[in-house]
């Protein structure tokens, strides 16, 4: 598609429940990035993929968070046993080339607003 | 030290005014930059890419000063619709690092 498509738009989970977010990158984009933004604060980089391979996962919390990008499927970000502090907007972005390369900005999806109650 | 430092603002300016934001960066190896804007509760959208000394697009001008390691964004004849948060992002490393940005409010 021509846009990064994220689903669902809103997600409400009780503490301890699982949350799963989806992202379809722009067609032809090889790189996918996940960011977390809490209350309009800074974006926290979580993880990036080059096609189905993890490119950089230095931002991923060691526990409870996992992500995948499988061929012919939307990418996903899963949070096991959600906590109140996981409440945030999760943005997915894609780019044609990796970062550090000229003319390769990130294109963002609309985000998924996760509320943990 | 953070990779990017921006004055969070808010900058309150009247319609039609000219406003400028600065952004300092710490990684001298950064070759290019992006300015994104983020409207309230929305995703960041690319405003401009800055590769060499600067870039101009209509009312928006971005300048890069490598010696002093800062980039600026100038908005001329500001519109109400320019109200947003402006994020300066160095294009380096394996992921783009977004700070909190600078908040701009254009008033009638």
Short mmCIF file of C-alpha atoms in Angstrom, two decimals:
data_model
loop_
_atom_site.label_atom_id
_atom_site.label_comp_id
_atom_site.label_asym_id
_atom_site.label_seq_id
_atom_site.Cartn_x
_atom_site.Cartn_y
_atom_site.Cartn_z
CA UNK A 1 0.00 0.00 0.00
CA UNK A 2 0.92 3.65 -0.19
CA UNK A 3 0.65 4.22 3.53
CA UNK A 4 1.85 2.48 6.64
CA UNK A 5 -1.22 0.78 8.02
CA UNK A 6 -1.46 0.17 11.74
CA UNK A 7 -4.18 -1.75 13.51
CA UNK A 8 -5.99 -1.47 15.76
CA UNK A 9 -6.30 2.26 16.21
CA UNK A 10 -7.15 1.89 19.89
CA UNK A 11 -6.57 -1.02 22.22
CA UNK A 12 -7.64 -1.32 25.84
CA UNK A 13 -6.24 -4.06 28.01
CA UNK A 14 -6.47 -4.89 31.68
CA UNK A 15 -3.21 -5.22 33.55
CA UNK A 16 -1.69 -8.60 32.92
CA UNK A 17 -3.44 -9.15 29.61
CA UNK A 18 -1.67 -9.57 26.30
CA UNK A 19 -1.64 -6.86 23.64
CA UNK A 20 -0.84 -7.38 19.99
CA UNK A 21 -0.35 -4.57 17.50
CA UNK A 22 -0.01 -4.85 13.75
CA UNK A 23 1.76 -2.87 11.07
CA UNK A 24 1.81 -3.19 7.30
CA UNK A 25 4.68 -1.16 5.82
CA UNK A 26 4.54 0.73 2.56
CA UNK A 27 4.95 -1.65 -0.35
CA UNK A 28 8.57 -1.80 -1.41
CA UNK A 29 9.94 -0.60 1.92
CA UNK A 30 12.44 -3.01 3.39
CA UNK A 31 12.78 -1.49 6.84
CA UNK A 32 10.24 -1.37 9.62
CA UNK A 33 10.64 0.50 12.90
CA UNK A 34 8.59 0.48 16.10
CA UNK A 35 8.52 3.46 18.46
CA UNK A 36 6.73 4.08 21.74
CA UNK A 37 5.53 7.57 22.68
CA UNK A 38 4.24 8.11 26.19
CA UNK A 39 2.09 11.21 26.76
CA UNK A 40 3.57 13.27 23.92
CA UNK A 41 7.03 12.78 25.32
CA UNK A 42 10.05 11.61 23.43
CA UNK A 43 9.80 8.75 21.04
CA UNK A 44 11.46 5.65 22.40
CA UNK A 45 12.90 3.46 19.70
CA UNK A 46 12.03 -0.17 20.29
CA UNK A 47 13.10 -2.33 17.39
CA UNK A 48 13.71 -2.32 13.66
CA UNK A 49 13.59 -4.95 10.96
CA UNK A 50 15.17 -5.36 7.57
CA UNK A 51 12.59 -7.49 5.82
CA UNK A 52 11.96 -10.35 8.25
CA UNK A 53 15.27 -10.01 10.06
CA UNK A 54 15.77 -8.07 13.25
CA UNK A 55 18.02 -5.14 12.39
CA UNK A 56 18.34 -3.41 15.73
CA UNK A 57 16.61 -4.39 18.95
CA UNK A 58 18.57 -2.27 21.39
CA UNK A 59 15.44 -0.45 22.53
CA UNK A 60 13.31 -3.47 23.25
CA UNK A 61 12.57 -4.20 26.89
CA UNK A 62 14.10 -7.54 27.71
CA UNK A 63 10.92 -8.97 29.14
CA UNK A 64 7.34 -9.04 27.90
CA UNK A 65 7.97 -7.34 24.52
CA UNK A 66 8.47 -9.24 21.30
CA UNK A 67 8.11 -8.40 17.62
CA UNK A 68 8.06 -10.18 14.29
CA UNK A 69 8.01 -9.38 10.60
CA UNK A 70 7.12 -12.52 8.67
CA UNK A 71 6.89 -12.76 4.88
CA UNK A 72 3.47 -11.95 3.43
CA UNK A 73 2.10 -10.91 6.83
CA UNK A 74 1.83 -7.62 8.70
CA UNK A 75 4.57 -7.02 11.21
CA UNK A 76 3.50 -7.37 14.83
CA UNK A 77 4.48 -6.08 18.24
CA UNK A 78 3.31 -8.13 21.18
CA UNK A 79 3.31 -7.24 24.85
CA UNK A 80 2.78 -10.07 27.29
CA UNK A 81 1.31 -9.30 30.71
CA UNK A 82 0.79 -5.60 30.11
CA UNK A 83 1.55 -3.07 32.83
CA UNK A 84 0.11 0.38 33.44
CA UNK A 85 3.33 2.01 32.22
CA UNK A 86 2.91 0.34 28.82
CA UNK A 87 0.08 2.79 28.11
CA UNK A 88 1.34 4.80 25.15
CA UNK A 89 0.95 5.35 21.46
CA UNK A 90 2.95 2.81 19.48
CA UNK A 91 4.06 4.06 16.11
CA UNK A 92 5.27 1.91 13.29
CA UNK A 93 7.32 3.44 10.49
CA UNK A 94 8.85 2.11 7.31
CA UNK A 95 11.58 3.26 4.99
CA UNK A 96 12.92 2.20 1.64
CA UNK A 97 16.51 2.09 2.80
CA UNK A 98 18.06 1.96 6.22
CA UNK A 99 18.73 5.05 8.28
CA UNK A 100 22.02 6.81 7.79
CA UNK A 101 21.34 6.79 4.05
CA UNK A 102 20.42 9.99 2.26
CA UNK A 103 16.84 10.44 1.19
CA UNK A 104 15.55 7.68 3.37
CA UNK A 105 13.14 9.25 5.83
CA UNK A 106 10.74 7.26 7.91
CA UNK A 107 7.07 7.20 6.99
CA UNK A 108 4.84 6.71 9.98
CA UNK A 109 1.56 4.96 10.48
CA UNK A 110 -1.26 6.54 12.47
CA UNK A 111 -0.23 4.70 15.59
CA UNK A 112 -2.01 2.39 17.99
CA UNK A 113 -3.09 3.94 21.27
CA UNK A 114 -2.74 1.31 23.98
CA UNK A 115 -4.46 1.93 27.27
CA UNK A 116 -3.74 -0.45 30.12
CA UNK A 117 -6.23 -0.23 32.95
CA UNK B 1 24.51 13.81 26.28
CA UNK B 2 21.41 13.61 24.14
CA UNK B 3 21.91 13.34 20.41
CA UNK B 4 19.63 16.29 19.78
CA UNK B 5 18.71 19.29 21.92
CA UNK B 6 15.73 21.47 21.14
CA UNK B 7 14.02 24.24 23.07
CA UNK B 8 10.68 22.63 23.93
CA UNK B 9 8.89 26.00 23.83
CA UNK B 10 6.04 26.63 23.48
CA UNK B 11 6.64 29.36 20.97
CA UNK B 12 3.53 31.53 20.76
CA UNK B 13 3.50 33.71 17.66
CA UNK B 14 0.80 35.72 15.88
CA UNK B 15 -0.35 34.77 12.44
CA UNK B 16 1.94 36.15 9.76
CA UNK B 17 5.00 36.25 11.98
CA UNK B 18 8.34 34.69 11.19
CA UNK B 19 9.61 32.16 13.69
CA UNK B 20 12.82 30.16 13.90
CA UNK B 21 13.78 27.07 15.86
CA UNK B 22 17.26 25.82 16.49
CA UNK B 23 18.38 22.31 17.07
CA UNK B 24 21.86 21.31 18.23
CA UNK B 25 23.26 17.87 17.66
CA UNK B 26 26.13 16.02 19.25
CA UNK B 27 27.17 13.51 16.59
CA UNK B 28 29.50 15.37 14.23
CA UNK B 29 29.28 12.44 11.81
CA UNK B 30 25.62 13.13 11.07
CA UNK B 31 25.43 13.92 7.39
CA UNK B 32 21.79 14.66 6.92
CA UNK B 33 18.78 15.62 8.96
CA UNK B 34 15.04 15.62 8.85
CA UNK B 35 12.49 18.02 10.21
CA UNK B 36 9.23 16.35 11.13
CA UNK B 37 6.07 17.93 12.43
CA UNK B 38 3.70 16.22 14.78
CA UNK B 39 0.17 17.43 15.29
CA UNK B 40 -1.58 16.69 18.52
CA UNK B 41 -2.28 12.97 18.90
CA UNK B 42 -1.13 12.27 15.34
CA UNK B 43 1.84 10.60 13.72
CA UNK B 44 4.99 12.58 12.80
CA UNK B 45 5.05 13.71 9.20
CA UNK B 46 8.14 14.58 7.22
CA UNK B 47 8.45 18.30 6.65
CA UNK B 48 11.89 18.65 5.10
CA UNK B 49 15.10 16.78 4.48
CA UNK B 50 18.38 18.63 4.95
CA UNK B 51 21.45 17.22 3.21
CA UNK B 52 23.94 19.98 2.58
CA UNK B 53 23.92 23.54 3.83
CA UNK B 54 20.19 23.84 3.74
CA UNK B 55 16.91 23.48 1.99
CA UNK B 56 13.99 25.73 1.16
CA UNK B 57 10.41 24.75 0.50
CA UNK B 58 7.91 27.55 0.21
CA UNK B 59 7.60 29.30 3.57
CA UNK B 60 10.00 26.87 5.22
CA UNK B 61 13.78 27.17 5.20
CA UNK B 62 16.14 24.79 6.94
CA UNK B 63 19.82 25.60 7.38
CA UNK B 64 22.64 23.37 8.53
CA UNK B 65 25.71 24.73 10.28
CA UNK B 66 28.18 21.88 10.58
CA UNK B 67 30.86 23.95 12.29
CA UNK B 68 28.57 24.80 15.17
CA UNK B 69 26.57 21.58 14.89
CA UNK B 70 23.12 23.04 14.70
CA UNK B 71 20.32 23.18 12.24
CA UNK B 72 17.54 25.70 12.13
CA UNK B 73 14.04 25.83 10.76
CA UNK B 74 12.60 29.16 9.70
CA UNK B 75 8.90 29.56 9.06
CA UNK B 76 7.80 32.72 7.30
CA UNK B 77 4.29 34.14 7.23
CA UNK B 78 3.14 31.60 9.79
CA UNK B 79 -0.37 30.17 9.49
CA UNK B 80 -2.70 28.85 12.15
CA UNK B 81 -2.21 25.42 10.60
CA UNK B 82 1.52 25.58 11.38
CA UNK B 83 0.68 24.98 15.04
CA UNK B 84 2.37 21.69 15.86
CA UNK B 85 5.46 20.18 17.44
CA UNK B 86 8.55 20.32 15.25
CA UNK B 87 11.08 17.54 15.61
CA UNK B 88 14.68 17.75 14.48
CA UNK B 89 16.07 14.32 13.65
CA UNK B 90 19.65 13.48 12.64
CA UNK B 91 19.85 10.76 10.03
CA UNK B 92 22.56 8.64 11.57
CA UNK B 93 22.96 5.31 13.17
CA UNK B 94 20.55 2.46 12.96
CA UNK B 95 17.45 4.30 14.06
CA UNK B 96 16.23 7.84 13.94
CA UNK B 97 16.24 9.34 17.41
CA UNK B 98 13.38 11.71 18.00
CA UNK B 99 13.50 14.14 20.90
CA UNK B 100 10.52 15.97 22.36
CA UNK B 101 10.64 18.66 19.70
CA UNK B 102 9.65 22.31 19.82
CA UNK B 103 6.04 23.26 20.28
CA UNK B 104 4.67 26.08 18.12
CA UNK B 105 1.34 27.78 18.63
CA UNK B 106 0.24 30.29 16.01
CA UNK B 107 -2.52 32.56 17.25
CA UNK B 108 -5.01 34.70 15.32
#
